[in-house]
Amino acid sequence: LREILEKKDNGVAKVWAIGPAVMMKFVTLATKPFNVPTIVSLNTIMIDGTGMCGGCRVLLEDGAQFVCVDGPEFDGHKVNWDSLLSRLSFYRDEEKKAVEHYEHKCRLDGAVVKGKD
């Protein structure tokens, strides 16, 4: 991306970044010196979808907003990435424990009808 942006008359008017938060952070760091508007699509923890729980709160330069009602697209140059990455890792230990204790049991056994040859 940086190589493209460094070229004169590169034709880049805007960048959209969708993916892991850490990737979007580095995309915005790459585009900022070139003043290229960069839109990011945030995927935060969401519980109620109304903004009441605050789980999806994101800090921007001009205050807090809620991804579920104000987004999910935001100006990537205004996102407080350190705060967002910290919030996204808040439940990492609990998520790891849940995965360790998860025992998958296929509920399709016997439900699948074998076709005739």
Short mmCIF file of C-alpha atoms in Angstrom, two decimals:
data_model
loop_
_atom_site.label_atom_id
_atom_site.label_comp_id
_atom_site.label_asym_id
_atom_site.label_seq_id
_atom_site.Cartn_x
_atom_site.Cartn_y
_atom_site.Cartn_z
CA LEU A 1 0.00 0.00 0.00
CA ARG A 2 2.75 2.41 0.95
CA GLU A 3 4.56 1.74 -2.34
CA ILE A 4 1.40 2.57 -4.27
CA LEU A 5 0.79 5.74 -2.26
CA GLU A 6 4.38 6.92 -2.77
CA LYS A 7 3.94 6.94 -6.56
CA LYS A 8 3.09 10.32 -8.04
CA ASP A 9 -0.42 10.43 -9.52
CA ASN A 10 -1.29 7.10 -7.92
CA GLY A 11 -5.03 7.67 -8.37
CA VAL A 12 -5.85 6.68 -4.79
CA ALA A 13 -8.69 8.91 -3.60
CA LYS A 14 -9.87 6.82 -0.65
CA VAL A 15 -8.99 3.57 1.11
CA TRP A 16 -11.46 1.16 2.69
CA ALA A 17 -10.05 -1.32 5.21
CA ILE A 18 -12.01 -4.33 6.40
CA GLY A 19 -10.38 -7.07 8.44
CA PRO A 20 -8.65 -7.59 11.78
CA ALA A 21 -8.40 -4.44 13.89
CA VAL A 22 -4.61 -4.58 14.04
CA MET A 23 -4.45 -4.68 10.23
CA MET A 24 -6.80 -1.69 9.94
CA LYS A 25 -4.63 0.21 12.43
CA PHE A 26 -1.56 -0.25 10.24
CA VAL A 27 -3.48 0.62 7.08
CA THR A 28 -4.46 3.95 8.66
CA LEU A 29 -0.87 4.53 9.77
CA ALA A 30 0.24 3.96 6.17
CA THR A 31 -2.33 6.32 4.64
CA LYS A 32 -2.15 9.17 7.16
CA PRO A 33 1.12 10.75 5.87
CA PHE A 34 -0.46 10.92 2.40
CA ASN A 35 -3.72 12.47 3.68
CA VAL A 36 -5.75 9.72 2.03
CA PRO A 37 -9.19 9.37 3.63
CA THR A 38 -9.37 5.89 5.15
CA ILE A 39 -12.62 4.24 6.15
CA VAL A 40 -12.49 1.25 8.50
CA SER A 41 -15.26 -1.23 9.23
CA LEU A 42 -15.09 -2.13 12.91
CA ASN A 43 -16.21 -5.45 14.33
CA THR A 44 -16.44 -5.02 18.09
CA ILE A 45 -18.23 -6.93 20.83
CA MET A 46 -21.95 -6.24 20.41
CA ILE A 47 -24.64 -7.41 22.79
CA ASP A 48 -27.89 -5.50 22.33
CA GLY A 49 -27.43 -3.62 19.04
CA THR A 50 -28.87 -0.40 20.50
CA GLY A 51 -25.81 1.16 22.14
CA MET A 52 -27.33 0.76 25.62
CA CYS A 53 -24.83 -1.85 26.85
CA GLY A 54 -21.74 0.07 25.72
CA GLY A 55 -19.92 -3.10 24.70
CA CYS A 56 -19.20 -1.73 21.23
CA ARG A 57 -18.01 1.71 22.36
CA VAL A 58 -15.13 3.08 20.32
CA LEU A 59 -13.13 6.18 21.19
CA LEU A 60 -12.60 8.66 18.38
CA GLU A 61 -10.76 11.99 18.36
CA ASP A 62 -14.08 13.78 18.79
CA GLY A 63 -15.53 11.51 21.50
CA ALA A 64 -17.03 8.08 21.99
CA GLN A 65 -19.42 6.44 19.55
CA PHE A 66 -21.11 3.06 19.37
CA VAL A 67 -20.27 0.71 16.52
CA CYS A 68 -23.72 -0.91 16.58
CA VAL A 69 -25.63 2.35 15.97
CA ASP A 70 -23.08 4.89 14.70
CA GLY A 71 -21.05 2.52 12.52
CA PRO A 72 -19.65 0.12 11.69
CA GLU A 73 -17.73 2.40 9.28
CA PHE A 74 -15.57 5.16 10.75
CA ASP A 75 -12.76 7.48 9.72
CA GLY A 76 -9.75 5.30 10.54
CA HIS A 77 -7.57 8.32 11.26
CA LYS A 78 -9.87 9.31 14.13
CA VAL A 79 -10.01 5.90 15.86
CA ASN A 80 -8.08 5.49 19.11
CA TRP A 81 -6.53 2.17 18.06
CA ASP A 82 -4.75 1.45 21.36
CA SER A 83 -8.02 1.74 23.25
CA LEU A 84 -9.90 -0.37 20.70
CA LEU A 85 -7.29 -3.14 20.63
CA SER A 86 -7.27 -3.21 24.43
CA ARG A 87 -11.07 -3.53 24.56
CA LEU A 88 -11.06 -6.30 21.95
CA SER A 89 -8.66 -8.37 24.07
CA PHE A 90 -10.51 -7.81 27.36
CA TYR A 91 -12.17 -11.25 27.37
CA ARG A 92 -9.25 -13.17 25.84
CA ASP A 93 -8.67 -15.36 28.93
CA GLU A 94 -12.36 -16.26 29.20
CA GLU A 95 -12.53 -17.03 25.48
CA LYS A 96 -9.47 -19.28 25.75
CA LYS A 97 -11.00 -21.19 28.69
CA ALA A 98 -14.26 -21.64 26.79
CA VAL A 99 -12.43 -23.11 23.80
CA GLU A 100 -10.45 -25.47 26.05
CA HIS A 101 -13.64 -26.81 27.64
CA TYR A 102 -15.65 -27.02 24.46
CA GLU A 103 -16.43 -30.54 23.31
CA HIS A 104 -18.00 -30.62 19.89
CA LYS A 105 -20.69 -33.21 19.44
CA CYS A 106 -22.09 -33.67 15.98
CA ARG A 107 -25.87 -33.58 16.14
CA LEU A 108 -26.22 -34.65 12.54
CA ASP A 109 -25.45 -38.31 13.27
CA GLY A 110 -28.44 -40.30 12.15
CA ALA A 111 -30.09 -37.23 10.68
CA VAL A 112 -28.33 -37.51 7.36
CA VAL A 113 -30.13 -39.77 4.92
CA LYS A 114 -27.81 -41.68 2.67
CA GLY A 115 -28.78 -41.61 -0.99
CA LYS A 116 -29.22 -44.73 -3.06
CA ASP A 117 -26.38 -45.71 -5.38
#
